[in-house]
CSV table of C-alpha atoms and ligand atoms in Angstrom, one decimal:
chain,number,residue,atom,x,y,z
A,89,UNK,CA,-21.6,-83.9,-25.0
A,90,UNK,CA,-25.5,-83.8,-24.3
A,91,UNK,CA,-26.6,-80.5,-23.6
A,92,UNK,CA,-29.9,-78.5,-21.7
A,93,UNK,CA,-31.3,-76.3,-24.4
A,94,UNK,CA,-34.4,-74.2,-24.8
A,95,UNK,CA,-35.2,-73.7,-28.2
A,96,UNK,CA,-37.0,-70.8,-29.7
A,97,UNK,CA,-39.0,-70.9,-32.8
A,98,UNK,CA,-39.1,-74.6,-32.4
A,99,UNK,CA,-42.0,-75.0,-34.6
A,100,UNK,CA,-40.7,-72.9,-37.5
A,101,UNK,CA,-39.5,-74.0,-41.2
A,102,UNK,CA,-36.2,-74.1,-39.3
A,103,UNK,CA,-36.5,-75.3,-36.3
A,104,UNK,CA,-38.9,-78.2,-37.2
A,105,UNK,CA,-35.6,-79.8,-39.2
A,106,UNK,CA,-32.8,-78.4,-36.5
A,107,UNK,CA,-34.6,-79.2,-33.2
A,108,UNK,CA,-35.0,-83.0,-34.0
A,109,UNK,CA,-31.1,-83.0,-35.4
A,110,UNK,CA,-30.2,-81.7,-31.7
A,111,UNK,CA,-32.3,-84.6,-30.2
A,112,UNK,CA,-30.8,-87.3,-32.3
A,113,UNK,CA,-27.1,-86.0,-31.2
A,114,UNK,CA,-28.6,-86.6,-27.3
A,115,UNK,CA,-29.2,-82.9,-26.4
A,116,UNK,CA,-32.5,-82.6,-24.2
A,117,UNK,CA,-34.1,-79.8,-26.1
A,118,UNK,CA,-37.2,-77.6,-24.6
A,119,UNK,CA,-39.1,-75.5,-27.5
A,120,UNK,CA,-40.8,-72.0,-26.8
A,121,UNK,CA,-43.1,-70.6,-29.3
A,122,UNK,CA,-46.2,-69.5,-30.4
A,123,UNK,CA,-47.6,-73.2,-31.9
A,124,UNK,CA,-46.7,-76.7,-31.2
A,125,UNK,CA,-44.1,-78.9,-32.8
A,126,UNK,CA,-44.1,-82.3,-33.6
A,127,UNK,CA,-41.0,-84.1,-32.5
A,128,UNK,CA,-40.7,-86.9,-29.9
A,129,UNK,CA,-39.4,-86.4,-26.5
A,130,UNK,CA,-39.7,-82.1,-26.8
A,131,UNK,CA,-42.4,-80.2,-25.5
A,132,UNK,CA,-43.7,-76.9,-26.5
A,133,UNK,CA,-44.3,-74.1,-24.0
A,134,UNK,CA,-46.3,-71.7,-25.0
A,135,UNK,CA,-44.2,-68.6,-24.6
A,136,UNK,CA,-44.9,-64.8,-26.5
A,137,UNK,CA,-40.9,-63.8,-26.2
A,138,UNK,CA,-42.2,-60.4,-26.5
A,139,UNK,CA,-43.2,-60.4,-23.2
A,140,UNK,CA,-40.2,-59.9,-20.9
A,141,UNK,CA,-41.6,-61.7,-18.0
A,142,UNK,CA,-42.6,-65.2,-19.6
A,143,UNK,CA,-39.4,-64.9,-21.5
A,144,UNK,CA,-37.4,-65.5,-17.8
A,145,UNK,CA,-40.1,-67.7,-16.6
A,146,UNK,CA,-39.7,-69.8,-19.7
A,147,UNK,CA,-36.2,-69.6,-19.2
A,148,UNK,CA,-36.3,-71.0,-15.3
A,149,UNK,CA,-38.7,-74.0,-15.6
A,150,UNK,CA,-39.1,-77.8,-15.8
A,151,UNK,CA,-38.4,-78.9,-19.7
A,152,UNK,CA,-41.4,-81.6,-18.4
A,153,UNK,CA,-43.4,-83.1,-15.6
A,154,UNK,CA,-40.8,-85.8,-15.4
A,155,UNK,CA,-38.2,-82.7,-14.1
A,156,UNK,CA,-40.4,-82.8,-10.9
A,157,UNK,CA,-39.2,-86.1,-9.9
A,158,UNK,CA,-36.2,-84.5,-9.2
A,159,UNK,CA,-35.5,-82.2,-6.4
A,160,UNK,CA,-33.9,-78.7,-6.4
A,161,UNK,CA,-36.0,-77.4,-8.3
A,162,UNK,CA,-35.0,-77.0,-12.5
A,163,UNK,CA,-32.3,-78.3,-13.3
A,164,UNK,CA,-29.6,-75.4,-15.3
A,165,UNK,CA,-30.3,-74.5,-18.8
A,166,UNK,CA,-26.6,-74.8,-20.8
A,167,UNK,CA,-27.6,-72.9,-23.4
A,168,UNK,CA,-30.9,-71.1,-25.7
A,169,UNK,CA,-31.3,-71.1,-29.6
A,170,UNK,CA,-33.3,-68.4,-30.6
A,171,UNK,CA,-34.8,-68.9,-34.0
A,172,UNK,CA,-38.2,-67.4,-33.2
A,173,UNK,CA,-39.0,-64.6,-35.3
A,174,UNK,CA,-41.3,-62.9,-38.3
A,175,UNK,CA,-39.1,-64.2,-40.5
A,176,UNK,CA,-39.3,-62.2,-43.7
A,177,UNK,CA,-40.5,-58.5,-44.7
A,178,UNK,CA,-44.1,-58.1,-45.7
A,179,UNK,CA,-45.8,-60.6,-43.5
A,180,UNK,CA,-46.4,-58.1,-40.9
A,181,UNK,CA,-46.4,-54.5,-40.6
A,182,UNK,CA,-42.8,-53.5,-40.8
A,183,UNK,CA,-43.0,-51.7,-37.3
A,184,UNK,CA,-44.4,-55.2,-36.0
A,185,UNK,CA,-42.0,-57.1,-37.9
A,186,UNK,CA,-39.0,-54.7,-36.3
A,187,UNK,CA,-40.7,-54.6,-32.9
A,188,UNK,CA,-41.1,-58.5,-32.3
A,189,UNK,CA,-37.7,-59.3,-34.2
A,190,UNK,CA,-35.5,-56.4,-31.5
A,191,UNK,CA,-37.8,-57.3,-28.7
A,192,UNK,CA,-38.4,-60.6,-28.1
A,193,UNK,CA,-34.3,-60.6,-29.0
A,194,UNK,CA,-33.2,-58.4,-26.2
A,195,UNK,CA,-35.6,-60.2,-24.0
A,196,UNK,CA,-34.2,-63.7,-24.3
A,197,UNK,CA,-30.4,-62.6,-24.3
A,198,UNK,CA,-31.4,-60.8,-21.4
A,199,UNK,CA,-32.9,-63.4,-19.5
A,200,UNK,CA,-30.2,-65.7,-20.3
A,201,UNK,CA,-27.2,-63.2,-19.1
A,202,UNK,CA,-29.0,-62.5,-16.0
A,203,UNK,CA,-30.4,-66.2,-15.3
A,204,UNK,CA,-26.5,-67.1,-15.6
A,205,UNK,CA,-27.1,-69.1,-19.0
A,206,UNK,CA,-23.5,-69.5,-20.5
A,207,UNK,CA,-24.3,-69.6,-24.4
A,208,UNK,CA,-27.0,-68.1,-26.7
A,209,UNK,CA,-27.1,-68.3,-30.6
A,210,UNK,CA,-29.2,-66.5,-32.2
A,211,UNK,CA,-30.8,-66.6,-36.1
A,212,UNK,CA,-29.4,-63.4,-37.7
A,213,UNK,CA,-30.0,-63.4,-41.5
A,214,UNK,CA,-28.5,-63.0,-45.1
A,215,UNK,CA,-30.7,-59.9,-45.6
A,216,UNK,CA,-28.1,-58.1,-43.3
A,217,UNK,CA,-25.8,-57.9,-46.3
A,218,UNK,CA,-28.5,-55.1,-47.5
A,219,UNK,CA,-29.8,-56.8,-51.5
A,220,UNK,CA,-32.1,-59.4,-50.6
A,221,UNK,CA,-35.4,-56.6,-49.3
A,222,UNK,CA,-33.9,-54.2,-50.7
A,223,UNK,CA,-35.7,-51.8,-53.1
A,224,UNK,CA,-35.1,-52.2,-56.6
A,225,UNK,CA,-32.1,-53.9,-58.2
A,226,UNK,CA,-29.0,-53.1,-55.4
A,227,UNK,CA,-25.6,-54.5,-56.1
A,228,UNK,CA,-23.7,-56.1,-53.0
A,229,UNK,CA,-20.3,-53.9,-52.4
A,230,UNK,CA,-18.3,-57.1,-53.0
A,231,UNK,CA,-17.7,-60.6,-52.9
A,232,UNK,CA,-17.2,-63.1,-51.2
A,233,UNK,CA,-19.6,-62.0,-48.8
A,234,UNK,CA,-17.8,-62.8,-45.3
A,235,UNK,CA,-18.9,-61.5,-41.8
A,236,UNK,CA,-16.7,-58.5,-41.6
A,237,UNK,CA,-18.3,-57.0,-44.8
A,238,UNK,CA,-20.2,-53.4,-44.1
A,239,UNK,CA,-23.6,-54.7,-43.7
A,240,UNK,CA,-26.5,-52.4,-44.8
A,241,UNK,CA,-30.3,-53.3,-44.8
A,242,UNK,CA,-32.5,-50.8,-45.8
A,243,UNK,CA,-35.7,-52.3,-44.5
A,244,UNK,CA,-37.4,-52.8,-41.3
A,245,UNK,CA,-36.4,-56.8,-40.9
A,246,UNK,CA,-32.7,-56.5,-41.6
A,247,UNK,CA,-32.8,-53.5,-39.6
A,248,UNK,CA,-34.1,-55.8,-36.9
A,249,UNK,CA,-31.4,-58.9,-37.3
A,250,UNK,CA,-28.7,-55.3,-37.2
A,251,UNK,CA,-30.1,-54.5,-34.4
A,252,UNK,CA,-30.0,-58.1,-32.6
A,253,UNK,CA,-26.5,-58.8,-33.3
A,254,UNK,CA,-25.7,-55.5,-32.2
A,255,UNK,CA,-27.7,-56.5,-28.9
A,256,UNK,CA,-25.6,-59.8,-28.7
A,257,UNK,CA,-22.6,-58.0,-29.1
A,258,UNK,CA,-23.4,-55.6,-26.0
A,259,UNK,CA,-24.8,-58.4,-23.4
A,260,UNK,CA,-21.7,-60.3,-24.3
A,261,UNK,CA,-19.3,-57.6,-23.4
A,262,UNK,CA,-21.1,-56.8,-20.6
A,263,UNK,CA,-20.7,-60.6,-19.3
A,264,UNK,CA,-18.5,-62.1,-20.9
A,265,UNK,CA,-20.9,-64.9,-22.0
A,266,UNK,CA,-20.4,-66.7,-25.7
A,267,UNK,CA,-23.3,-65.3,-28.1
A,268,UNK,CA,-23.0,-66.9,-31.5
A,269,UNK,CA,-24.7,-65.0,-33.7
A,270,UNK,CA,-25.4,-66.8,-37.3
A,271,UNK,CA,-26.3,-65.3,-40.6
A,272,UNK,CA,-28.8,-68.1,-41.9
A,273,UNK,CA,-29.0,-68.0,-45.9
A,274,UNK,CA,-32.1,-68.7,-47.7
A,275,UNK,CA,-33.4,-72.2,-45.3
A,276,UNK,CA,-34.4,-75.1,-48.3
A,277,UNK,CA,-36.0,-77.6,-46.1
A,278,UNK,CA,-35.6,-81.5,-47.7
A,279,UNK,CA,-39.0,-81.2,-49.7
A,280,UNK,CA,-37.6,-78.1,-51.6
A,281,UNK,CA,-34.6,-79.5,-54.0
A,282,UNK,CA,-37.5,-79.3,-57.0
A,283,UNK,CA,-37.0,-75.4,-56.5
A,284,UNK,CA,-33.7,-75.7,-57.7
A,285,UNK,CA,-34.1,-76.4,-61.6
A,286,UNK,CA,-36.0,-73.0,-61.4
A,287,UNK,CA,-32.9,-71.2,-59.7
A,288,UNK,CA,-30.2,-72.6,-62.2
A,289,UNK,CA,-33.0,-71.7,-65.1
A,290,UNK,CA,-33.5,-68.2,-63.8
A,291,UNK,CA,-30.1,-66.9,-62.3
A,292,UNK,CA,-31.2,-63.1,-62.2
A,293,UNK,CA,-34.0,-64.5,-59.7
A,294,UNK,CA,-31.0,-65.4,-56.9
A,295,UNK,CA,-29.6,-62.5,-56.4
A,296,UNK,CA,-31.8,-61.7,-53.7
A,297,UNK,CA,-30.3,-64.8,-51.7
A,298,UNK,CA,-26.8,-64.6,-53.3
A,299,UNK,CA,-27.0,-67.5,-55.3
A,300,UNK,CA,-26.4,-69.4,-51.8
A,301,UNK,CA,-28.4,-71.4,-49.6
A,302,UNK,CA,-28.8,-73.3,-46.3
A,303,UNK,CA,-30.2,-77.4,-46.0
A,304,UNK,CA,-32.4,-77.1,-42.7
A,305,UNK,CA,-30.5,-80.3,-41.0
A,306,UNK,CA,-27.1,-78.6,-42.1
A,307,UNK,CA,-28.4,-75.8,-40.2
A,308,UNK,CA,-29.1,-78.1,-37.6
A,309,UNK,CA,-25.7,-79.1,-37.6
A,310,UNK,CA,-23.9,-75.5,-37.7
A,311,UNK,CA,-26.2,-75.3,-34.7
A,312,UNK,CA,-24.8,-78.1,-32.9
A,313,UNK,CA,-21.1,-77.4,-33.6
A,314,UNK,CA,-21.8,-73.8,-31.9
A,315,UNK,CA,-23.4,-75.9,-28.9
A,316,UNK,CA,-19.8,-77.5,-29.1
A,317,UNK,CA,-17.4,-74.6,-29.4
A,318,UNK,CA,-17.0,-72.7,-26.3
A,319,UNK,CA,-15.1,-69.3,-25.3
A,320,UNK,CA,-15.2,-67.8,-28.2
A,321,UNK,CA,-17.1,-64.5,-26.8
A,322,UNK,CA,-19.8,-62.4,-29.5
A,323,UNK,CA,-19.6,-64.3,-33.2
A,324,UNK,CA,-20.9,-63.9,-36.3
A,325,UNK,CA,-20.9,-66.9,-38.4
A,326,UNK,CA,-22.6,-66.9,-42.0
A,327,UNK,CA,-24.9,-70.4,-41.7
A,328,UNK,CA,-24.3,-70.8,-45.5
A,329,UNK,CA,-23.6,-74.6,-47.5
A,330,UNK,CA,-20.5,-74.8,-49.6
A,331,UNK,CA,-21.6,-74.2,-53.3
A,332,UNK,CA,-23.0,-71.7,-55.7
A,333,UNK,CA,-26.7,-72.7,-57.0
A,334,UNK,CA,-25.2,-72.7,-60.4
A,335,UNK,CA,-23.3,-74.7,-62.9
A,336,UNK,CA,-20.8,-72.4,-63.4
A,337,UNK,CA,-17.2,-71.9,-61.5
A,338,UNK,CA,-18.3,-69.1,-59.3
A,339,UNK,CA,-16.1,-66.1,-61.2
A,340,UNK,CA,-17.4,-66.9,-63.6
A,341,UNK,CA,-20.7,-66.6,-62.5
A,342,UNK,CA,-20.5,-63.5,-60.9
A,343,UNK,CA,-18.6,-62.1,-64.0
A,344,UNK,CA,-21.5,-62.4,-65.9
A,345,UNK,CA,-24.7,-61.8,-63.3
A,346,UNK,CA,-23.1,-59.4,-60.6
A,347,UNK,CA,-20.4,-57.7,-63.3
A,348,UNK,CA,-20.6,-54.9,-61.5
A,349,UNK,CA,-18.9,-55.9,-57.8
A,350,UNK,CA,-15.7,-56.4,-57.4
A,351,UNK,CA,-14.1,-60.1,-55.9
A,352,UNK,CA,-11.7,-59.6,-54.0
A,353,UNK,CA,-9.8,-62.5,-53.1
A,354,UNK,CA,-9.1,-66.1,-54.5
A,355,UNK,CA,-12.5,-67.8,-54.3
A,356,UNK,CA,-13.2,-72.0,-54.8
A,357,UNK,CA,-14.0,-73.1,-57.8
A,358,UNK,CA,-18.0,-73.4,-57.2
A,359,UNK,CA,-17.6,-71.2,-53.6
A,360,UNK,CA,-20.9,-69.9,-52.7
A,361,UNK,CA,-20.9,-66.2,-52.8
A,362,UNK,CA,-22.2,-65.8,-49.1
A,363,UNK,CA,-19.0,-67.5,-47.9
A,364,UNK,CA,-19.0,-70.4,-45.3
A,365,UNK,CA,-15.3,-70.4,-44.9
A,366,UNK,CA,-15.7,-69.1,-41.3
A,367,UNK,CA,-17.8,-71.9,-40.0
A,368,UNK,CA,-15.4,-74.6,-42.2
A,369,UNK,CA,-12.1,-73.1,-40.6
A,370,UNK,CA,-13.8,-72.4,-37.0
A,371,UNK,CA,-16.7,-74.6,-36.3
A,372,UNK,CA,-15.3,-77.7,-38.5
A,373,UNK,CA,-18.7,-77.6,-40.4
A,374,UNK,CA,-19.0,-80.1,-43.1
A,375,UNK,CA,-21.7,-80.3,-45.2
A,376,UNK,CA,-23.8,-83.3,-46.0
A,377,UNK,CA,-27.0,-82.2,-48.1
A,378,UNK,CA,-25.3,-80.2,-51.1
A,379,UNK,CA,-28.4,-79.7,-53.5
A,380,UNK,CA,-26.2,-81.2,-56.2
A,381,UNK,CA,-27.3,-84.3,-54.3
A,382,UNK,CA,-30.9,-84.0,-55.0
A,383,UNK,CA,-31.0,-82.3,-58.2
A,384,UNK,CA,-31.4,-84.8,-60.9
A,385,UNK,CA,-31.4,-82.5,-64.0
A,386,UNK,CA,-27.5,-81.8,-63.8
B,1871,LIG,N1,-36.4,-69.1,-43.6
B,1871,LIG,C1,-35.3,-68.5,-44.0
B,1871,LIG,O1,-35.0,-68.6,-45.2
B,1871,LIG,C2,-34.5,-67.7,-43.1
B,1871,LIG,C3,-33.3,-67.0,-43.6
B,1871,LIG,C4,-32.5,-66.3,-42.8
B,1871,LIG,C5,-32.8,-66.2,-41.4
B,1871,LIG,N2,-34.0,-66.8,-41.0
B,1871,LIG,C6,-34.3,-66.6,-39.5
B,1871,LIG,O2,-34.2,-68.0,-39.0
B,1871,LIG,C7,-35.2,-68.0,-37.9
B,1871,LIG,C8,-36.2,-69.2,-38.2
B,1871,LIG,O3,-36.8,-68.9,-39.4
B,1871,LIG,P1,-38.1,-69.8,-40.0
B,1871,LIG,O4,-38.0,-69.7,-41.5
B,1871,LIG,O5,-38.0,-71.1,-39.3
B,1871,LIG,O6,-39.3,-68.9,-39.5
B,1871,LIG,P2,-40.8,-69.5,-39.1
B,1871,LIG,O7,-41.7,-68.3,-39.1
B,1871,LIG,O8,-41.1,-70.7,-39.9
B,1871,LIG,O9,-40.6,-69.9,-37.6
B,1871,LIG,C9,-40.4,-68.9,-36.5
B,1871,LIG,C10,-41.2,-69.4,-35.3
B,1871,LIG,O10,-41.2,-68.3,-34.4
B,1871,LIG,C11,-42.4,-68.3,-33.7
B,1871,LIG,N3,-42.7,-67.0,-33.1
B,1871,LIG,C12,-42.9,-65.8,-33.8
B,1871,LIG,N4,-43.1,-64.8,-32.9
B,1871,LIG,C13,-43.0,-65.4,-31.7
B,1871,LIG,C14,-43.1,-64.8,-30.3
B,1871,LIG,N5,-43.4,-63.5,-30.1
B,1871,LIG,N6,-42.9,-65.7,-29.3
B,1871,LIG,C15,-42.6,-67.0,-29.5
B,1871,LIG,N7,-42.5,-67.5,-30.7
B,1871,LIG,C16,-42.7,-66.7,-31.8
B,1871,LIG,C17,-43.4,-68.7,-34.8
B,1871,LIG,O11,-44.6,-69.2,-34.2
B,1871,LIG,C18,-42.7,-69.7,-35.6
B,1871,LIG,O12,-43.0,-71.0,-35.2
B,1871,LIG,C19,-35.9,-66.7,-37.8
B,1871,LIG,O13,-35.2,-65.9,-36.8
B,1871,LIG,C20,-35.6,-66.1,-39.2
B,1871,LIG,O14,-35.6,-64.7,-39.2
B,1871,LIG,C21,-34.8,-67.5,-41.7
């Protein structure tokens, strides 16, 4: 069913790929951010989400100057995405990087609950699971990693993405809204499947990222599927594709590169070790862009 949604961080690495994925399934998609984004029939409002007030007034308005033809004033918004973000450690001074990440979080799930907006997802990240900024060479505590595991970041932008799903989880209770919160792996964008000779090549340089990945549009379609599903309250969903970025069965794998953490239950034969079992069984998620696909030197 088409759908009203504001879209934060439109004009990301992301959001460039999942915003026009939305619009060709017929949602009507408004983006806030920072910088404009080039994709037919959205507009960009220029919106700092750090800023409480232009967070709710972004929230409340016409998607365009079309919306004025019709009377009674905005139409409702069904639900925000919000992907806007520093996205990484060391771009920013981490207090920056922690205060714009909690902030301009809190803000929009804020505005949504009390502007009576029924569904927000929200980017939370891989670097939850504590290895990928962490300081020298940390093993995970076990794999698969699924959404119940003990997350532990030690630095200031896993801290934040703690922080927001923490957030989520609080407004949710509090009003009983659906907030999807997904753990995006390591976003390869169509234009980045020559990366992956270099992965297989180099296995010790993936553990950072867990040997696991996400295809922007896929993302766009774990996106969609959570526009989709309602009533299902505050969620954590890894936003994960299906295989290892390796040749090797996954046991394998991790026998040999992460012989130090235990695996403790059955895994698939090539499962990804960030586990998208949750959005499989749940969300029906099927994946269309595995980077076996585009990877010609198998
Ligand atoms: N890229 C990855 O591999 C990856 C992995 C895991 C999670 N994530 C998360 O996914 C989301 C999207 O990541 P991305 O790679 O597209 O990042 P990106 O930096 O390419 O895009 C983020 C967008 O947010 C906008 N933005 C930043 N601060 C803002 C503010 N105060 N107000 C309004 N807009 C603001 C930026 O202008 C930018 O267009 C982020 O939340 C990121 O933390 C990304």
């Amino acid at each position: 069913m088409s759908k009203r949604i504001v879209f934060t961080g439109g004009s990301g690495k992301a959001g460039r790929h999942a915003v026009p994925y939305l619009v060709n399934k017929g949602h009507k998609v408004r983006n806030l951010d920072l910088v404009p984004l080039d994709c037919p029939g959205v507009q960009t409002l220029f919106t700092d989400l750090t800023d409480s007030g232009q967070t709710f007034n972004a929230l409340s308005m016409h998607f365009s100057g079309e919306d004025l033809q019709t009377e009674g004033g905005p139409a409702p918004v069904d639900a925000v995405v919000h992907f806007a973000a520093i996205p990484s450690l060391l771009l920013k001074p981490d207090n920056q990087t922690f205060m714009v990440n909690a902030l301009s979080t809190y803000n929009v799930i804020e505005a949504a609950v009390k502007l009576g907006i029924p569904k927000v997802i929200i980017a939370s990240s891989e670097t939850t699971y504590g290895v990928c900024f962490a300081e020298g060479d940390k093993d995970f505590h076990s794999f698969p990693l699924e959404e119940d595991y003990d997350i532990d970041p030690m630095d200031s932008y896993g801290l934040s993405k703690v922080v927001n799903e923490k957030t989520a989880r609080a407004f949710a209770m509090r009003s009983g809204i659906d907030i999807y919160a997904l753990r995006i792996a390591n976003v390869i964008e169509p234009h980045e499947y020559d990366r992956f000779p270099g992965f297989l090549a180099d296995p010790a340089s993936r553990k950072r990222n867990a040997w696991s990945y996400i295809d922007a549009r896929d993302l766009g379609q774990i996106v969609d599927l959570c526009l989709q599903v309602d009533g299902l309250g505050f969620q954590v969903f890894n936003a994960v594709n299906d295989t290892i970025t390796a040749t090797e069965p996954t046991r394998d794998f991790l026998g040999r590169w992460a012989p130090n953490t235990p695996i403790v239950r059955e895994l698939g034969e090539f499962e990804a070790p960030l586990s998208n079992r949750k959005i499989r069984e749940v969300l029906g998620f099927k994946e269309e862009h595995t980077w076996r696909k585009y990877v010609s030197s198998l």
